[in-house]
Coordinates of C-alpha atoms in Angstrom, one line a residue:
X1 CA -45.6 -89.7 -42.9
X2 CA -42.9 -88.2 -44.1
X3 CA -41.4 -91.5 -45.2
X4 CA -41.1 -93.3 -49.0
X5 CA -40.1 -92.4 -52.3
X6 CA -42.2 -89.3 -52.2
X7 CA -41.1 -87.5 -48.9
X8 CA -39.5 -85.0 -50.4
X9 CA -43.2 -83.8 -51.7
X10 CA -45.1 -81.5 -50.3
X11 CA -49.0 -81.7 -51.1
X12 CA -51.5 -79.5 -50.4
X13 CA -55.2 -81.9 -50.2
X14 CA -58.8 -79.5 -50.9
X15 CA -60.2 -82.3 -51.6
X16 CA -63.3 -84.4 -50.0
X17 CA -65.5 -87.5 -50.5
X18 CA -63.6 -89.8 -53.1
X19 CA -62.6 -88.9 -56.6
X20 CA -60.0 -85.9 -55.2
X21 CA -58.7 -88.3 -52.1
X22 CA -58.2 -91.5 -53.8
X23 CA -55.9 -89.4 -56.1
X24 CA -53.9 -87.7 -52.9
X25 CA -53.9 -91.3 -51.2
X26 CA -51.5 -92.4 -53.9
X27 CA -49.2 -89.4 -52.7
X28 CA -49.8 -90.2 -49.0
X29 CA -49.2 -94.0 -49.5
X30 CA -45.8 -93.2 -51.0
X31 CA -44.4 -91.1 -48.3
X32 CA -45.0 -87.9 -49.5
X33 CA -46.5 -85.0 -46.8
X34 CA -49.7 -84.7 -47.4
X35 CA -51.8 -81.6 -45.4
X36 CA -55.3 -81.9 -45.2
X37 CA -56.8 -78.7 -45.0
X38 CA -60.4 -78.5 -43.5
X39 CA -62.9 -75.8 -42.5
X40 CA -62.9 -75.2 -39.1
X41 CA -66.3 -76.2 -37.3
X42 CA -67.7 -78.4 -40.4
X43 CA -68.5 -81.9 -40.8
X44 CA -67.6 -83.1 -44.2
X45 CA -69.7 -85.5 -45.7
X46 CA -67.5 -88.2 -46.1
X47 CA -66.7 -87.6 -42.2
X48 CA -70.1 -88.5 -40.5
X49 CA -70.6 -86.6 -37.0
X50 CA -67.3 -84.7 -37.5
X51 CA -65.4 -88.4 -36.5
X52 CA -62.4 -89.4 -38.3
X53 CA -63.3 -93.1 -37.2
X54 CA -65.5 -93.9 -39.9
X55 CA -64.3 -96.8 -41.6
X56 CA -64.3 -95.3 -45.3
X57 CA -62.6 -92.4 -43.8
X58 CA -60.2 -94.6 -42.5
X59 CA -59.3 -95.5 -46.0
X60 CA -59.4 -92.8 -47.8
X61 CA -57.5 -90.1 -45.9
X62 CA -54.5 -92.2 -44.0
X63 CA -51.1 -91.1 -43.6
X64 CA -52.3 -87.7 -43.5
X65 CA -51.9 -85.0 -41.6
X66 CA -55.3 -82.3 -41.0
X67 CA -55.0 -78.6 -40.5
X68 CA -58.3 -76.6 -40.0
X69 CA -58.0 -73.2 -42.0
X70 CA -61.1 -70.8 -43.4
X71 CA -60.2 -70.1 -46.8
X72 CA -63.0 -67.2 -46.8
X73 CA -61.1 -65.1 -44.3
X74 CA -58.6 -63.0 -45.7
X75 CA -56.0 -64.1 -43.1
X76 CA -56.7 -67.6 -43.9
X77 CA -56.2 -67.3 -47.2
X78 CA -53.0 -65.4 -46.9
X79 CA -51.7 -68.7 -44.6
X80 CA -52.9 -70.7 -48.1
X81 CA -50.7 -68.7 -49.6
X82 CA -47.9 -69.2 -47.4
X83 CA -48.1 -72.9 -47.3
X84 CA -48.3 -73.0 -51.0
X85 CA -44.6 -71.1 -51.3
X86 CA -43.7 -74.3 -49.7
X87 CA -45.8 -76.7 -51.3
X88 CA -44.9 -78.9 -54.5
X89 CA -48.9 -80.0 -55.4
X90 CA -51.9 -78.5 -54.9
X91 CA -54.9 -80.6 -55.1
X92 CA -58.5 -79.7 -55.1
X93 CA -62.2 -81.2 -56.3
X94 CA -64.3 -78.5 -55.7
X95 CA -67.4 -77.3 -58.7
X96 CA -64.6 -75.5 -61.2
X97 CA -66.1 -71.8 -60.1
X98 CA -65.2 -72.4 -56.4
X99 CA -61.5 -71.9 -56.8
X100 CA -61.8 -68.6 -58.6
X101 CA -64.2 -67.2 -56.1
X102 CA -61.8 -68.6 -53.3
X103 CA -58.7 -67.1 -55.4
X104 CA -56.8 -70.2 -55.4
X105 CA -57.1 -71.3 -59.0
X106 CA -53.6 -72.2 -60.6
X107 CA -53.2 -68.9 -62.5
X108 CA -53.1 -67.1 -59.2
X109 CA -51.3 -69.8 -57.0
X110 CA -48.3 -70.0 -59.6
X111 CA -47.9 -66.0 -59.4
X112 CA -46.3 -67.1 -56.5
X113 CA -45.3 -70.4 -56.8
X114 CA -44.0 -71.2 -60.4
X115 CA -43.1 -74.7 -59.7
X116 CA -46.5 -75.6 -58.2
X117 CA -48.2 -78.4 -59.7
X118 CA -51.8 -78.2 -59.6
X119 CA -54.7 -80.8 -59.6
X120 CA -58.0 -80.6 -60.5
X121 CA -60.6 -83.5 -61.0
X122 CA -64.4 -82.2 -61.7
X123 CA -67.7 -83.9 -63.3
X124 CA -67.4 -83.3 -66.4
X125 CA -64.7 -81.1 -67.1
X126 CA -63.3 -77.5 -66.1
X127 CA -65.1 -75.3 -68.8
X128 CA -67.7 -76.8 -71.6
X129 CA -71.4 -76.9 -71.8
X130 CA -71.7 -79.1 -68.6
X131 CA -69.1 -77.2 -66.3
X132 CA -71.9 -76.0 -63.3
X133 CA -73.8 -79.3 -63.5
X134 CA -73.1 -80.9 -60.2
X135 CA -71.3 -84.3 -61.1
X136 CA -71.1 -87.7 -59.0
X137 CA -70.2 -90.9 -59.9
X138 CA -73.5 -92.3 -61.0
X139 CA -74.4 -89.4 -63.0
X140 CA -70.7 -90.3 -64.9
X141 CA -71.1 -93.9 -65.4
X142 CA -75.0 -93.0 -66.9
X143 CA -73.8 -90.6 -69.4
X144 CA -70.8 -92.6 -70.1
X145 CA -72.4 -95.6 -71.1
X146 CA -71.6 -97.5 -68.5
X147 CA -75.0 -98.7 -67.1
X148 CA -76.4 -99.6 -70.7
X149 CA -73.8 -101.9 -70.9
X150 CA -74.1 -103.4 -67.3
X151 CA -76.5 -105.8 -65.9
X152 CA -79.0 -108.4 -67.5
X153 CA -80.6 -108.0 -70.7
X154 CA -84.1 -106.2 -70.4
X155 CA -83.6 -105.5 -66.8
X156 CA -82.5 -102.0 -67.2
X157 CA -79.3 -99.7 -66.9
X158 CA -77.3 -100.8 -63.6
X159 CA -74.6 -99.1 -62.1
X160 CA -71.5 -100.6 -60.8
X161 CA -71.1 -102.4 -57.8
X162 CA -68.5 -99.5 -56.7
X163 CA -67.7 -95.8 -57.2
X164 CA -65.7 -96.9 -60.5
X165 CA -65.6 -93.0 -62.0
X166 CA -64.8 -91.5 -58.8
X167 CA -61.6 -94.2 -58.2
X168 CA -60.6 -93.8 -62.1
X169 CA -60.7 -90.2 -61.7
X170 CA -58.2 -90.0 -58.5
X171 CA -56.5 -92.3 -60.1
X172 CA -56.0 -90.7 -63.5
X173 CA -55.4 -87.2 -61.3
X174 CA -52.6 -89.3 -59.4
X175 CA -51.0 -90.3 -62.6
X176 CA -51.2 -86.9 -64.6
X177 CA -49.3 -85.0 -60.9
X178 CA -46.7 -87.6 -61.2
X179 CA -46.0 -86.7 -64.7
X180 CA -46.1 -83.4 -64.2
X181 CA -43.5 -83.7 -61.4
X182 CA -41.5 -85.4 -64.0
X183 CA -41.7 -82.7 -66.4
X184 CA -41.3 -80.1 -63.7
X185 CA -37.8 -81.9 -63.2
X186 CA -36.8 -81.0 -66.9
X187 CA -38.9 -77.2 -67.4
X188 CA -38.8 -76.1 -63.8
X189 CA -42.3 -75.4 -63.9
X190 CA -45.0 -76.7 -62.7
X191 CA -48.7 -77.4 -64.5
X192 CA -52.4 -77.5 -64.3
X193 CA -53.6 -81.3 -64.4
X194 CA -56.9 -81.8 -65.0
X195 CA -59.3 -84.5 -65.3
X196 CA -62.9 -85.6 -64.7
X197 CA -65.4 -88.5 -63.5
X198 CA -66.9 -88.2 -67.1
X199 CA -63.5 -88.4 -69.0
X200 CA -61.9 -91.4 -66.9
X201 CA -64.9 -93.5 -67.1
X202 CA -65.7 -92.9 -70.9
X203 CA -61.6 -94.0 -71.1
X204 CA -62.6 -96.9 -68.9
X205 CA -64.9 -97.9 -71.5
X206 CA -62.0 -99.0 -73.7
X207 CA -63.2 -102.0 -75.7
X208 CA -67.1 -101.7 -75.0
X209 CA -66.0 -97.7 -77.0
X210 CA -64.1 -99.4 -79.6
X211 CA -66.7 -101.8 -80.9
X212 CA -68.9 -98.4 -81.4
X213 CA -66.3 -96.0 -83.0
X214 CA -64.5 -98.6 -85.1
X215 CA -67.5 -100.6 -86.4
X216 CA -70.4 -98.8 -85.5
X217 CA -72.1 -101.3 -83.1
X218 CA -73.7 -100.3 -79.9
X219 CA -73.1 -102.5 -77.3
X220 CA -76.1 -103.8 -75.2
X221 CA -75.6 -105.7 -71.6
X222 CA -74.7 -108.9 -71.0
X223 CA -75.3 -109.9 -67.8
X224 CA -72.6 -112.2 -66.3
X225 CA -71.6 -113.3 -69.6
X226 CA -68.3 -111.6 -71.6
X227 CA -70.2 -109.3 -74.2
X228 CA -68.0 -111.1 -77.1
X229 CA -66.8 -114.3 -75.4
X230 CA -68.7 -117.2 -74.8
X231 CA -68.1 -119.4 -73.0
X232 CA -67.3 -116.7 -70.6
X233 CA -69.4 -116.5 -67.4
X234 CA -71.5 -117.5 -64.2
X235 CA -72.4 -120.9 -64.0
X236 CA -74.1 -122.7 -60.9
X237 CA -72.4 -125.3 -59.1
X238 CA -73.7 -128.0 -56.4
X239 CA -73.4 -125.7 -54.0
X240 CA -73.0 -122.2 -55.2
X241 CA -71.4 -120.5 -58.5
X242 CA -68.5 -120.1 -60.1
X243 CA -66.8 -117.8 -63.1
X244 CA -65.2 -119.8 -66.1
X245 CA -63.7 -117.8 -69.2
X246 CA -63.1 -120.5 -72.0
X247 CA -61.7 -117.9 -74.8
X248 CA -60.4 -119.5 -77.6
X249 CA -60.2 -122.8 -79.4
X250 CA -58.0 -124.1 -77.6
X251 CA -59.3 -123.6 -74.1
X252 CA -62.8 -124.4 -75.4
X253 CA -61.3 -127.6 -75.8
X254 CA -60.4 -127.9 -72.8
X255 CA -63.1 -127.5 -70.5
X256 CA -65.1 -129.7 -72.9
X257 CA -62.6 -132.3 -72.1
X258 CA -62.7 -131.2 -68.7
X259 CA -66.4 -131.3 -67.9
X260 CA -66.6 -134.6 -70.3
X261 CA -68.7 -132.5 -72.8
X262 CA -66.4 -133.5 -76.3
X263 CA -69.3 -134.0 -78.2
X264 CA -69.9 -130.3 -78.2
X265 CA -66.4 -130.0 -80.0
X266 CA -68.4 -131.4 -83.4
X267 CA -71.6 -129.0 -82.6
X268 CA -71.7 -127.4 -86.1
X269 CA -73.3 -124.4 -83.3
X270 CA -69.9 -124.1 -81.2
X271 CA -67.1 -125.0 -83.8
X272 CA -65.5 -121.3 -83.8
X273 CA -65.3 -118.0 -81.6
X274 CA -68.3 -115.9 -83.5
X275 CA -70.7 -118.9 -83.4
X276 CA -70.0 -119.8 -80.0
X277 CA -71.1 -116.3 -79.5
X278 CA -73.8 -116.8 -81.8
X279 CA -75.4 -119.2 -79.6
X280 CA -74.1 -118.4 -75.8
X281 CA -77.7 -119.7 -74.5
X282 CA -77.6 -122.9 -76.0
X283 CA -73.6 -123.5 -75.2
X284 CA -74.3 -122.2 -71.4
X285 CA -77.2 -124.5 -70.9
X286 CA -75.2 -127.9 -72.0
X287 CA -72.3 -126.6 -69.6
X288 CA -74.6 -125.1 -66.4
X289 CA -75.7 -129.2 -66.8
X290 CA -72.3 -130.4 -66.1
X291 CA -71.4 -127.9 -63.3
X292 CA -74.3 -128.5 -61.2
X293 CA -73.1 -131.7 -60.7
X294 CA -70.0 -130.9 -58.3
X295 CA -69.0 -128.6 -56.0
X296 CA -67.0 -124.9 -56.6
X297 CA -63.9 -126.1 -55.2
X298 CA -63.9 -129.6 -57.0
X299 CA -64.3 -127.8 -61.0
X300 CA -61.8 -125.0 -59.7
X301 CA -59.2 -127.9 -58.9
X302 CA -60.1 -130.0 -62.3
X303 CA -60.0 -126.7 -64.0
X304 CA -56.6 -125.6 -62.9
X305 CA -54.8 -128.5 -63.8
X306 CA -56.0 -129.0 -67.0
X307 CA -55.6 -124.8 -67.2
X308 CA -58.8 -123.4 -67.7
X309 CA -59.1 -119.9 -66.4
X310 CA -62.0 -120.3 -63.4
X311 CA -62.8 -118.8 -60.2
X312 CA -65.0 -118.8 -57.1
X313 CA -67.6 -115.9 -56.5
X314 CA -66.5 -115.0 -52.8
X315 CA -68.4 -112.3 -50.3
X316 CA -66.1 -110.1 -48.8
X317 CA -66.3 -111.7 -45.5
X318 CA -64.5 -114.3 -47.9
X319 CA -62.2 -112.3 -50.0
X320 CA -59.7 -111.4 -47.3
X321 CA -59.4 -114.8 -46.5
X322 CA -58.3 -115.9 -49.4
X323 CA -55.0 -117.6 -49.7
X324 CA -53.7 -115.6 -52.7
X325 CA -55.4 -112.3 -51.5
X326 CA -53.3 -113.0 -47.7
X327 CA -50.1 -113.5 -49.9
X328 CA -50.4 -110.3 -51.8
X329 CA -50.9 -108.4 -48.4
X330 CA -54.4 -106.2 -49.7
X331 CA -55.1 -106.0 -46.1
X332 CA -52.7 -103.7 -44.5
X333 CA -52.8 -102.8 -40.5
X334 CA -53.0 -99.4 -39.1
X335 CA -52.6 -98.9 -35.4
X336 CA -55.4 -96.4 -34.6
X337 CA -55.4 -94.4 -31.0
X338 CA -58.3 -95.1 -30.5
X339 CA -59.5 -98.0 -32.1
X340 CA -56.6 -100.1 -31.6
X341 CA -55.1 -101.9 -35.1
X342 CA -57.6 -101.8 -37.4
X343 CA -57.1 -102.7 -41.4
X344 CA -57.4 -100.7 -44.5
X345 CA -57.0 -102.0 -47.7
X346 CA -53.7 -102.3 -49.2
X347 CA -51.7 -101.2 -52.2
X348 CA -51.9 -103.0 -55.9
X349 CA -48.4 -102.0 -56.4
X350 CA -45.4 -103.8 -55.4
X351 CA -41.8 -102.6 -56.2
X352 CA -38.6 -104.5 -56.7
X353 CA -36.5 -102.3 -54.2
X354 CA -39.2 -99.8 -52.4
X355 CA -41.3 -101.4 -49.7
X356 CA -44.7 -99.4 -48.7
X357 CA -44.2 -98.1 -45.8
X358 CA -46.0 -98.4 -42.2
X359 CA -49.5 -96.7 -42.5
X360 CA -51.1 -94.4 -40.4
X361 CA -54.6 -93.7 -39.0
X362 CA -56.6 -90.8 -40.7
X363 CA -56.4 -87.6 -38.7
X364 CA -59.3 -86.0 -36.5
X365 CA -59.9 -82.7 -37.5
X366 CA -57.5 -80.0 -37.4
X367 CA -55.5 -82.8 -35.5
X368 CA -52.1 -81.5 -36.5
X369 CA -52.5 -77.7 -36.7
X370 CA -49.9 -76.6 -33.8
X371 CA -47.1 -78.7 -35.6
X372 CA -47.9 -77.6 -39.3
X373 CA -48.1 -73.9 -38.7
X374 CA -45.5 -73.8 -36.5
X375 CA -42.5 -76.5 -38.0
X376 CA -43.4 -75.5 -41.7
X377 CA -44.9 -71.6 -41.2
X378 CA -42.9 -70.6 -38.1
X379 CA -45.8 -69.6 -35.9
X380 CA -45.6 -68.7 -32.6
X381 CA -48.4 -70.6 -30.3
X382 CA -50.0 -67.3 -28.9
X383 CA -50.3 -66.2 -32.7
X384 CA -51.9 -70.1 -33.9
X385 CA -54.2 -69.6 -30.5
X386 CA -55.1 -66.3 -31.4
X387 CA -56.3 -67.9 -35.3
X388 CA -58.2 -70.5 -33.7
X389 CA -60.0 -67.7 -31.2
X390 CA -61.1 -65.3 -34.3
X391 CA -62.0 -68.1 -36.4
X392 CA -58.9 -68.7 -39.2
X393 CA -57.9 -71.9 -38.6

């Protein structure tokens, strides 16, 4: 903490569960000094049993540091106040009404802190017709359109495997506080940023969007196969599956030559893009044929060196062993006090001149009250006693 190319920010974290922390993670990550403000006495949800050492919660919330403080009492809202005067972001995922009833919305925090840079990430929005509908991640990728386009045809919507809105929402939040820093540089002002699970998955669409706004198609699912690309998909293997993406002619070619399947190259059904498309179940059967008849690792090495994009389908006991996975260092240690090292997973961005720093455990609750109130708000220890005793932090 208190180390990277983001020390010299001070951020405020209200947030809980995912979609708010994986956007302050990015802040925490990067050195910046990152307060985690909890209700004294609760359990979150996302911290089963009131224990930091949940394994999610390990992930979400490192290189933090937690404060307990009742944002109900008038005291503790007046040491919010107090820490926002010396705060640089303010971060928050509560229902939209919550911070007005709190009296910690923007408009009131940059009364006193005009340089205060502000973060919101909701459901669906901050105001609109679904502003009080309580909004999670599966609700966003249903309305979204997300689960019509995933998972085999006829079996029904199917979510993602992950919490894709919630991580596209943080991550969105992340992006839209950094740019507002930026402009804060320029203006010497700060901003609201705001953004939603509903907005960042309907962006995530991209593509699957596109073919509906520009052309008026409604995409359907797919299943394991590329919703425009064939031959793009799952095929079996002697002794498992694998994921080949033959886009093109020229890479069509390829694994024809490849999986000694030429003939298909004169298949009046195959002979461009569209047609290909046109008549995926035929194409896959003829290739599923081949593949069966070697292992994974035998078509991955064929496929390589005649450069035919392919892959194994690993489990995650497998995924961290991979070779290319170990090089890119996705699984980062943490030495826990109580656990002992345990990993986390690691950042997708790598810089030219700024390493990511060592990271730290999540905190236990209220973990580092004494040296926040006193180091940044000049407490005395009687006084932050006396808080804890009447219930304000």
């Amino acid at each position: 903490m208190g180390n990277g190319p983001l020390s010299r920010f001070t951020v405020l974290d209200l947030t809980r569960v995912r979609s708010g922390p994986a956007a302050v993670r990015q802040f925490a990550d990067w050195g910046a000094n990152v307060i985690k403000i909890e209700e004294p006495g609760q359990a979150p949800d996302d911290k089963p049993g009131g224990s930091a050492q949940f394994a999610d919660y390990q992930n979400t919330h490192r290189n933090k540091q937690s404060i307990t403080l009742n944002l109900k009492h008038p005291e503790g809202r007046a040491l919010f106040l107090d820490l926002v005067r010396k705060a640089d972001v303010v971060v928050e995922n509560y229902r939209p009404s919550v911070k007005f009833k709190l009296g910690i919305d923007y408009e009131s925090l940059r009364k006193i802190n005009p340089r205060i840079v502000y973060g919101s990430v909701s459901g669906f929005g901050q105001d609109g017709p679904y502003v009080d509908r309580p909004g999670l991640d599966q609700i966003a990728q249903g309305i979204s359109g997300m689960m019509s386009v995933t998972g085999e045809p006829g079996r029904g919507p199917m979510r993602a495997g992950i919490p894709v809105a919630d991580l596209t929402a943080g991550l969105f939040c992340a992006i839209g506080l950094l740019v507002a820093l930026l402009e804060r540089e320029a203006s010497g002002e700060g901003q609201w940023v705001q953004t939603s699970l509903l907005q960042s998955q309907l962006w995530m669409m991209d593509f699957q969007a596109m073919r509906w706004l520009m052309n008026g198609e409604v995409p359907g699912q797919s299943g394991n196969d590329h919703p425009t690309s064939s031959p793009t998909g799952v095929f079996p293997t002697q002794d498992g599956y694998m994921n080949i993406a033959a886009m093109g002619n020229d890479i069509f070619a390829r694994l024809c030559r490849v999986l000694d399947l030429t003939p298909l190259l004169d298949d009046e059904r195959f002979r461009t893009v569209p047609l290909r498309a046109k008549n995926r179940p035929a194409l896959n059967a003829a290739i599923a044929e081949r593949t069966r008849t070697r292992k994974t690792d035998e078509w991955i090495a064929l496929m390589n060196r005649e450069g035919v994009p392919c892959g194994p389908i690993l489990s995650m006991d497998q995924v961290f062993e991979d070779p290319q996975v170990q090089h890119l260092r996705m699984r980062q240690p943490i030495r826990h006090p109580k656990l002992g090292t345990i990993s986390v997973v690691g950042q997708p961005v790598i810089m030219s001149r700024t390493a990511l720093g060592e990271l730290g455990p999540a905190p236990e609750t209220g973990e580092h009250n004494r040296t926040v109130y006193e180091t940044l708000l000049g407490l005395e220890p009687a006084r932050i006693e006396a808080l804890a005793r009447e219930g304000v932090i």
